[in-house]
Each structure stands twice: as structure tokens, then as C-alpha cells.
CSV table of N, CA, C and O in Angstrom, one decimal:
chain,number,residue,atom,x,y,z
L,1,MET,N,85.3,94.7,33.5
L,1,MET,CA,85.1,95.4,34.8
L,1,MET,C,85.4,94.4,35.9
L,1,MET,O,84.9,93.3,35.9
L,2,THR,N,86.1,94.9,36.9
L,2,THR,CA,86.5,94.0,38.1
L,2,THR,C,85.4,94.2,39.2
L,2,THR,O,85.0,95.3,39.5
L,3,ALA,N,85.0,93.1,39.7
L,3,ALA,CA,84.0,93.1,40.9
L,3,ALA,C,84.8,93.6,42.1
L,3,ALA,O,86.0,93.1,42.3
L,4,ALA,N,84.2,94.4,42.9
L,4,ALA,CA,85.0,95.0,44.1
L,4,ALA,C,84.0,95.1,45.3
L,4,ALA,O,82.8,95.2,45.1
L,5,ASP,N,84.6,95.2,46.4
L,5,ASP,CA,83.9,95.4,47.7
L,5,ASP,C,84.5,96.7,48.3
L,5,ASP,O,85.7,96.9,48.3
L,6,ILE,N,83.6,97.5,48.9
L,6,ILE,CA,84.0,98.6,49.6
L,6,ILE,C,84.0,98.3,51.1
L,6,ILE,O,83.0,97.7,51.6
L,7,ARG,N,85.1,98.6,51.8
L,7,ARG,CA,85.2,98.3,53.2
L,7,ARG,C,85.6,99.6,53.9
L,7,ARG,O,86.4,100.4,53.4
L,8,VAL,N,85.0,99.8,55.1
L,8,VAL,CA,85.3,101.0,55.9
L,8,VAL,C,86.0,100.6,57.2
L,8,VAL,O,85.5,99.7,57.9
L,9,PHE,N,87.1,101.2,57.5
L,9,PHE,CA,87.9,100.9,58.7
L,9,PHE,C,88.0,102.1,59.6
L,9,PHE,O,88.0,103.2,59.1
L,10,ASP,N,88.1,101.9,60.9
L,10,ASP,CA,88.3,103.1,61.8
L,10,ASP,C,89.8,103.1,62.3
L,10,ASP,O,90.1,104.0,63.1
L,11,ASP,N,90.6,102.2,61.8
L,11,ASP,CA,92.0,102.2,62.2
L,11,ASP,C,92.8,101.9,60.9
L,11,ASP,O,92.7,100.9,60.3
L,12,ILE,N,93.7,102.8,60.6
L,12,ILE,CA,94.6,102.6,59.4
L,12,ILE,C,95.4,101.4,59.5
L,12,ILE,O,95.8,100.8,58.5
L,13,ALA,N,95.7,100.9,60.7
L,13,ALA,CA,96.5,99.7,60.9
L,13,ALA,C,95.8,98.5,60.4
L,13,ALA,O,96.5,97.4,60.2
L,14,GLN,N,94.5,98.5,60.1
L,14,GLN,CA,93.8,97.4,59.6
L,14,GLN,C,94.0,97.2,58.1
L,14,GLN,O,93.5,96.3,57.5
L,15,ILE,N,94.7,98.2,57.5
L,15,ILE,CA,94.9,98.2,56.0
L,15,ILE,C,96.4,97.9,55.8
L,15,ILE,O,97.3,98.6,56.5
L,16,ASP,N,96.8,97.1,54.9
L,16,ASP,CA,98.2,96.7,54.6
L,16,ASP,C,98.9,98.0,54.2
L,16,ASP,O,98.6,98.6,53.2
L,17,PRO,N,100.0,98.4,54.9
L,17,PRO,CA,100.7,99.6,54.5
L,17,PRO,C,101.4,99.5,53.1
L,17,PRO,O,101.4,100.5,52.4
L,18,THR,N,101.9,98.4,52.7
L,18,THR,CA,102.5,98.2,51.4
L,18,THR,C,101.5,98.5,50.3
L,18,THR,O,101.8,99.2,49.4
L,19,ALA,N,100.3,97.9,50.5
L,19,ALA,CA,99.2,98.1,49.5
L,19,ALA,C,98.8,99.6,49.4
L,19,ALA,O,98.6,100.1,48.4
L,20,TRP,N,98.6,100.2,50.6
L,20,TRP,CA,98.2,101.6,50.7
L,20,TRP,C,99.2,102.5,50.0
L,20,TRP,O,98.9,103.3,49.2
L,21,ASN,N,100.5,102.3,50.4
L,21,ASN,CA,101.5,103.2,49.8
L,21,ASN,C,101.8,102.9,48.3
L,21,ASN,O,102.2,103.8,47.6
L,22,ALA,N,101.5,101.7,47.9
L,22,ALA,CA,101.6,101.4,46.4
L,22,ALA,C,100.7,102.3,45.6
L,22,ALA,O,101.0,102.8,44.5
L,23,LEU,N,99.4,102.4,46.1
L,23,LEU,CA,98.5,103.3,45.5
L,23,LEU,C,99.0,104.7,45.4
L,23,LEU,O,98.9,105.4,44.4
L,24,LEU,N,99.5,105.2,46.5
L,24,LEU,CA,100.0,106.5,46.6
L,24,LEU,C,101.2,106.7,45.7
L,24,LEU,O,101.3,107.7,45.0
L,25,ASP,N,102.1,105.8,45.7
L,25,ASP,CA,103.3,105.8,44.8
L,25,ASP,C,103.0,105.9,43.3
L,25,ASP,O,103.8,106.3,42.5
L,26,ALA,N,101.8,105.4,43.0
L,26,ALA,CA,101.4,105.4,41.6
L,26,ALA,C,100.9,106.8,41.1
L,26,ALA,O,100.6,107.0,39.9
L,27,GLN,N,100.7,107.7,42.1
L,27,GLN,CA,100.2,109.0,41.7
L,27,GLN,C,101.3,109.9,41.3
L,27,GLN,O,102.4,109.9,41.9
L,28,PRO,N,101.1,110.8,40.3
L,28,PRO,CA,102.2,111.7,39.8
L,28,PRO,C,102.6,112.8,40.8
L,28,PRO,O,103.7,113.2,40.7
L,29,SER,N,101.7,113.2,41.6
L,29,SER,CA,102.0,114.2,42.6
L,29,SER,C,101.6,113.8,44.0
L,29,SER,O,100.9,114.5,44.7
L,30,ALA,N,102.1,112.7,44.4
L,30,ALA,CA,101.8,112.2,45.7
L,30,ALA,C,102.4,113.1,46.8
L,30,ALA,O,103.4,113.7,46.7
L,31,THR,N,101.7,113.1,48.0
L,31,THR,CA,102.1,113.9,49.1
L,31,THR,C,102.4,112.9,50.3
L,31,THR,O,101.8,111.9,50.4
L,32,LEU,N,103.4,113.3,51.0
L,32,LEU,CA,103.8,112.5,52.2
L,32,LEU,C,102.7,112.4,53.2
L,32,LEU,O,102.6,111.5,54.0
L,33,PHE,N,101.8,113.4,53.2
L,33,PHE,CA,100.7,113.5,54.2
L,33,PHE,C,99.7,112.4,54.0
L,33,PHE,O,98.7,112.3,54.8
L,34,MET,N,99.8,111.6,52.9
L,34,MET,CA,98.8,110.6,52.7
L,34,MET,C,99.4,109.2,52.9
L,34,MET,O,98.8,108.2,52.8
L,35,ARG,N,100.7,109.2,53.2
L,35,ARG,CA,101.4,107.9,53.4
L,35,ARG,C,100.8,107.2,54.7
L,35,ARG,O,100.4,107.8,55.6
L,36,HIS,N,100.8,105.9,54.6
L,36,HIS,CA,100.3,105.0,55.7
L,36,HIS,C,101.0,105.4,57.0
L,36,HIS,O,100.3,105.5,58.0
L,37,GLU,N,102.3,105.5,57.0
L,37,GLU,CA,103.0,105.8,58.2
L,37,GLU,C,102.6,107.1,58.8
L,37,GLU,O,102.5,107.2,60.1
L,38,TYR,N,102.3,108.2,58.0
L,38,TYR,CA,101.9,109.4,58.5
L,38,TYR,C,100.5,109.3,59.2
L,38,TYR,O,100.3,109.8,60.3
L,39,LEU,N,99.6,108.7,58.4
L,39,LEU,CA,98.2,108.6,59.0
L,39,LEU,C,98.2,107.7,60.3
L,39,LEU,O,97.5,108.0,61.2
L,40,LEU,N,99.1,106.7,60.3
L,40,LEU,CA,99.2,105.9,61.5
L,40,LEU,C,99.8,106.7,62.7
L,40,LEU,O,99.3,106.6,63.8
L,41,ALA,N,100.7,107.6,62.4
L,41,ALA,CA,101.3,108.4,63.4
L,41,ALA,C,100.3,109.4,64.0
L,41,ALA,O,100.3,109.6,65.2
L,42,LEU,N,99.4,109.9,63.1
L,42,LEU,CA,98.4,110.8,63.6
L,42,LEU,C,97.5,110.1,64.6
L,42,LEU,O,97.1,110.7,65.6
L,43,GLN,N,97.2,108.9,64.2
L,43,GLN,CA,96.3,108.1,65.1
L,43,GLN,C,97.0,107.7,66.4
L,43,GLN,O,96.4,107.8,67.5
L,44,ALA,N,98.2,107.1,66.2
L,44,ALA,CA,98.9,106.6,67.4
L,44,ALA,C,99.3,107.6,68.4
L,44,ALA,O,99.3,107.4,69.6
L,45,SER,N,99.6,108.8,67.9
L,45,SER,CA,100.0,109.9,68.8
L,45,SER,C,98.8,110.5,69.5
L,45,SER,O,98.9,111.3,70.5
L,46,GLY,N,97.6,110.3,69.0
L,46,GLY,CA,96.4,110.9,69.6
L,46,GLY,C,96.1,112.2,69.0
L,46,GLY,O,95.1,112.9,69.4
L,47,SER,N,96.8,112.6,68.0
L,47,SER,CA,96.6,113.9,67.4
L,47,SER,C,95.3,113.9,66.6
L,47,SER,O,94.5,114.9,66.6
L,48,ALA,N,95.0,112.8,65.9
L,48,ALA,CA,93.7,112.7,65.2
L,48,ALA,C,93.0,111.5,65.7
L,48,ALA,O,93.1,110.4,65.2
L,49,ALA,N,92.3,111.7,66.8
L,49,ALA,CA,91.6,110.6,67.5
L,49,ALA,C,90.3,111.1,68.1
L,49,ALA,O,90.2,112.4,68.2
L,50,PRO,N,89.4,110.3,68.5
L,50,PRO,CA,88.1,110.7,69.0
L,50,PRO,C,88.3,111.7,70.2
L,50,PRO,O,87.5,112.6,70.3
L,51,ASP,N,89.3,111.5,71.0
L,51,ASP,CA,89.5,112.4,72.2
L,51,ASP,C,89.8,113.8,71.8
L,51,ASP,O,89.5,114.8,72.6
L,52,THR,N,90.3,114.0,70.6
L,52,THR,CA,90.6,115.4,70.1
L,52,THR,C,89.5,115.9,69.1
L,52,THR,O,89.7,116.9,68.5
L,53,GLY,N,88.5,115.1,68.9
L,53,GLY,CA,87.4,115.5,68.0
L,53,GLY,C,87.5,114.9,66.6
L,53,GLY,O,86.7,115.3,65.7
L,54,TRP,N,88.5,114.1,66.3
L,54,TRP,CA,88.7,113.5,65.0
L,54,TRP,C,88.5,112.0,65.0
L,54,TRP,O,89.2,111.3,65.7
L,55,SER,N,87.5,111.5,64.3
L,55,SER,CA,87.2,110.1,64.3
L,55,SER,C,87.6,109.6,62.8
L,55,SER,O,87.0,110.1,61.9
L,56,ALA,N,88.6,108.8,62.7
L,56,ALA,CA,89.1,108.3,61.5
L,56,ALA,C,88.1,107.3,60.8
L,56,ALA,O,87.5,106.5,61.5
L,57,ARG,N,88.0,107.4,59.5
L,57,ARG,CA,87.4,106.4,58.7
L,57,ARG,C,88.2,106.3,57.4
L,57,ARG,O,88.5,107.2,56.7
L,58,PHE,N,88.6,105.1,57.1
L,58,PHE,CA,89.5,104.8,56.0
L,58,PHE,C,88.7,103.9,55.0
L,58,PHE,O,88.2,102.8,55.5
L,59,ILE,N,88.4,104.3,53.8
L,59,ILE,CA,87.6,103.6,52.9
L,59,ILE,C,88.6,102.9,51.9
L,59,ILE,O,89.5,103.5,51.4
L,60,GLY,N,88.4,101.6,51.7
L,60,GLY,CA,89.2,100.8,50.8
L,60,GLY,C,88.3,100.1,49.8
L,60,GLY,O,87.2,99.6,50.2
L,61,LEU,N,88.7,100.1,48.6
L,61,LEU,CA,88.0,99.4,47.5
L,61,LEU,C,88.9,98.2,47.2
L,61,LEU,O,90.0,98.3,46.8
L,62,PHE,N,88.3,97.0,47.5
L,62,PHE,CA,89.1,95.7,47.3
L,62,PHE,C,88.6,94.9,46.2
L,62,PHE,O,87.3,94.7,46.1
L,63,GLU,N,89.5,94.3,45.4
L,63,GLU,CA,89.1,93.4,44.3
L,63,GLU,C,88.5,92.2,44.9
L,63,GLU,O,89.0,91.5,45.8
L,64,ARG,N,87.3,91.9,44.4
L,64,ARG,CA,86.6,90.7,44.9
L,64,ARG,C,87.2,89.4,44.3
L,64,ARG,O,87.6,89.4,43.1
L,65,ASN,N,87.2,88.4,45.1
L,65,ASN,CA,87.7,87.1,44.6
L,65,ASN,C,89.1,87.1,44.1
L,65,ASN,O,89.5,86.3,43.2
L,66,SER,N,90.0,87.9,44.6
L,66,SER,CA,91.4,87.9,44.3
L,66,SER,C,92.2,87.4,45.5
L,66,SER,O,91.8,87.6,46.6
L,67,PRO,N,93.3,86.8,45.2
L,67,PRO,CA,94.1,86.3,46.4
L,67,PRO,C,94.5,87.5,47.2
L,67,PRO,O,95.1,88.5,46.7
L,68,GLY,N,94.2,87.5,48.5
L,68,GLY,CA,94.5,88.5,49.4
L,68,GLY,C,93.7,89.8,49.2
L,68,GLY,O,93.9,90.8,49.8
L,69,ALA,N,92.6,89.7,48.4
L,69,ALA,CA,91.7,90.8,48.2
L,69,ALA,C,92.5,92.1,47.9
L,69,ALA,O,92.6,93.0,48.8
L,70,ARG,N,93.1,92.2,46.7
L,70,ARG,CA,93.9,93.4,46.4
L,70,ARG,C,93.2,94.7,46.5
L,70,ARG,O,92.1,94.9,46.1
L,71,LEU,N,94.0,95.7,47.1
L,71,LEU,CA,93.5,97.0,47.3
L,71,LEU,C,93.6,97.8,46.0
L,71,LEU,O,94.6,97.9,45.4
L,72,LEU,N,92.4,98.3,45.5
L,72,LEU,CA,92.3,99.0,44.2
L,72,LEU,C,92.4,100.5,44.4
L,72,LEU,O,92.9,101.2,43.6
L,73,ALA,N,91.7,101.0,45.5
L,73,ALA,CA,91.7,102.4,45.8
L,73,ALA,C,91.4,102.6,47.2
L,73,ALA,O,90.9,101.7,47.9
L,74,ALA,N,91.8,103.8,47.7
L,74,ALA,CA,91.6,104.0,49.2
L,74,ALA,C,91.5,105.5,49.4
L,74,ALA,O,92.0,106.3,48.6
L,75,CYS,N,90.9,105.9,50.5
L,75,CYS,CA,90.7,107.3,50.9
L,75,CYS,C,90.6,107.4,52.4
L,75,CYS,O,89.8,106.7,53.0
L,76,PRO,N,91.4,108.3,53.0
L,76,PRO,CA,91.2,108.6,54.4
L,76,PRO,C,90.2,109.7,54.6
L,76,PRO,O,90.1,110.7,53.8
L,77,LEU,N,89.4,109.5,55.6
L,77,LEU,CA,88.3,110.5,55.9
L,77,LEU,C,88.4,110.7,57.5
L,77,LEU,O,88.7,109.8,58.2
L,78,TYR,N,87.9,111.9,57.9
L,78,TYR,CA,87.8,112.1,59.3
L,78,TYR,C,86.5,112.8,59.6
L,78,TYR,O,86.1,113.7,59.0
L,79,LEU,N,85.8,112.2,60.6
L,79,LEU,CA,84.6,112.8,61.1
L,79,LEU,C,85.0,113.8,62.2
L,79,LEU,O,85.7,113.5,63.1
L,80,LYS,N,84.5,115.1,62.1
L,80,LYS,CA,84.9,116.1,63.0
L,80,LYS,C,83.8,116.4,63.9
L,80,LYS,O,82.7,116.6,63.5
L,81,ALA,N,84.1,116.4,65.2
L,81,ALA,CA,83.1,116.6,66.3
L,81,ALA,C,82.9,118.0,66.8
L,81,ALA,O,82.0,118.3,67.5
L,82,HIS,N,83.8,119.0,66.3
L,82,HIS,CA,83.7,120.3,66.8
L,82,HIS,C,84.5,121.2,65.8
L,82,HIS,O,85.1,120.7,64.8
L,83,SER,N,84.5,122.5,66.0
L,83,SER,CA,85.2,123.5,65.1
L,83,SER,C,86.6,123.9,65.6
L,83,SER,O,87.2,124.7,64.9
L,84,TYR,N,87.0,123.4,66.7
L,84,TYR,CA,88.4,123.8,67.2
L,84,TYR,C,89.4,123.3,66.2
L,84,TYR,O,89.4,122.3,65.7
L,85,GLY,N,90.5,124.2,66.1
L,85,GLY,CA,91.6,123.9,65.2
L,85,GLY,C,91.3,124.2,63.7
L,85,GLY,O,92.2,124.0,62.9
L,86,GLU,N,90.2,124.8,63.5
L,86,GLU,CA,89.9,125.2,62.1
L,86,GLU,C,90.6,126.6,61.8
L,86,GLU,O,90.9,127.3,62.7
L,87,TYR,N,90.8,126.9,60.6
L,87,TYR,CA,91.4,128.2,60.2
L,87,TYR,C,90.5,129.3,60.4
L,87,TYR,O,90.9,130.4,60.8
L,88,VAL,N,89.2,129.1,60.2
L,88,VAL,CA,88.2,130.1,60.4
L,88,VAL,C,87.1,129.5,61.4
L,88,VAL,O,86.5,128.5,61.1
L,89,PHE,N,86.9,130.2,62.5
L,89,PHE,CA,85.8,129.8,63.4
L,89,PHE,C,84.5,130.4,62.9
L,89,PHE,O,84.5,131.6,62.4
L,90,ASP,N,83.4,129.7,63.0
L,90,ASP,CA,82.2,130.2,62.5
L,90,ASP,C,81.2,130.6,63.6
L,90,ASP,O,80.0,130.7,63.4
L,91,TRP,N,81.8,130.8,64.8
L,91,TRP,CA,80.9,131.1,65.9
L,91,TRP,C,80.1,132.4,65.7
L,91,TRP,O,79.0,132.5,66.1
L,92,ALA,N,80.8,133.4,65.1
L,92,ALA,CA,80.1,134.7,64.8
L,92,ALA,C,78.9,134.5,63.9
L,92,ALA,O,77.8,135.0,64.1
L,93,TRP,N,79.1,133.6,62.9
L,93,TRP,CA,78.0,133.3,62.0
L,93,TRP,C,76.9,132.6,62.7
L,93,TRP,O,75.7,132.9,62.5
L,94,ALA,N,77.2,131.6,63.5
L,94,ALA,CA,76.3,130.8,64.3
L,94,ALA,C,75.5,131.7,65.2
L,94,ALA,O,74.3,131.6,65.3
L,95,ASP,N,76.2,132.6,65.9
L,95,ASP,CA,75.5,133.5,66.8
L,95,ASP,C,74.6,134.5,66.1
L,95,ASP,O,73.4,134.7,66.5
L,96,ALA,N,75.0,135.0,64.9
L,96,ALA,CA,74.1,135.9,64.1
L,96,ALA,C,72.9,135.1,63.7
L,96,ALA,O,71.7,135.7,63.7
L,97,TYR,N,73.0,133.9,63.2
L,97,TYR,CA,71.8,133.1,62.8
L,97,TYR,C,70.9,132.9,64.0
L,97,TYR,O,69.7,133.1,63.9
L,98,ARG,N,71.5,132.6,65.2
L,98,ARG,CA,70.7,132.3,66.4
L,98,ARG,C,69.9,133.6,66.8
L,98,ARG,O,68.7,133.5,67.1
L,99,ARG,N,70.6,134.8,66.8
L,99,ARG,CA,69.9,136.0,67.1
L,99,ARG,C,68.8,136.4,66.2
L,99,ARG,O,67.9,137.1,66.6
L,100,HIS,N,68.8,135.9,65.0
L,100,HIS,CA,67.7,136.1,64.0
L,100,HIS,C,66.7,135.0,63.9
L,100,HIS,O,65.9,134.9,63.0
L,101,GLY,N,66.8,134.0,64.9
L,101,GLY,CA,65.9,132.9,65.0
L,101,GLY,C,66.0,131.9,63.9
L,101,GLY,O,65.1,131.2,63.6
L,102,LEU,N,67.2,131.8,63.3
L,102,LEU,CA,67.5,130.9,62.2
L,102,LEU,C,68.4,129.7,62.7
L,102,LEU,O,69.2,129.9,63.6
L,103,ALA,N,68.2,128.6,62.1
L,103,ALA,CA,69.0,127.4,62.4
L,103,ALA,C,70.3,127.5,61.6
L,103,ALA,O,70.3,127.8,60.4
L,104,TYR,N,71.4,127.2,62.2
L,104,TYR,CA,72.7,127.2,61.5
L,104,TYR,C,73.2,125.8,61.4
L,104,TYR,O,73.2,125.1,62.3
């Protein structure tokens, strides 16, 4: 078993793009929407940024005590601050709960 460290970043630029994309390229059904360049463009353009309600968190699992701390696994996550841009708005549900004195 390899000893590893989990690190959380709020900027994809803090993770080596070659290492990130190598993980993706090793997947049998990889999608372009997970590539480092795409995630960086979302952030750099302001499309997925705190000002639009999206706060990025990128989790990386790094091999401990290896030269350059090799990236073993990674996952992009986004903290969402509102419901705008969702396929289904839940305002009607929230209102119904409120009218019945329930917390939503």
C-alpha cells in the first residue's frame, strides 16, 4: 500500500495539468469536460467562480515521499451558493414547506 496525502485546492492552476490529464487519459471513457484545460477555462472566464455562485474545490491524492509528490487520483468539486442555473428550481417545494411551517 502506498502512503498518500489528500490536498484540497481552490484553483485548478495549482495542480500540474500533465499529471491531471494523465489520470483522465487512463480512463476508458474519459470526457473532455474533465480535462485540466476545460476546468481552467471555466475558472478563468468567470463562468464557474464565486461571483457566479460556484466555488471550486479540487481534491488531489498525492503519493507521499515520492519525487514531485506524484498525483494518484483527483476530483473536481464545486460548492454551489444558490439554485440559479439548475435544470429544476425547487422554489415551489421550498414555498410549500414554508407555508406548512416546515424547514426545507
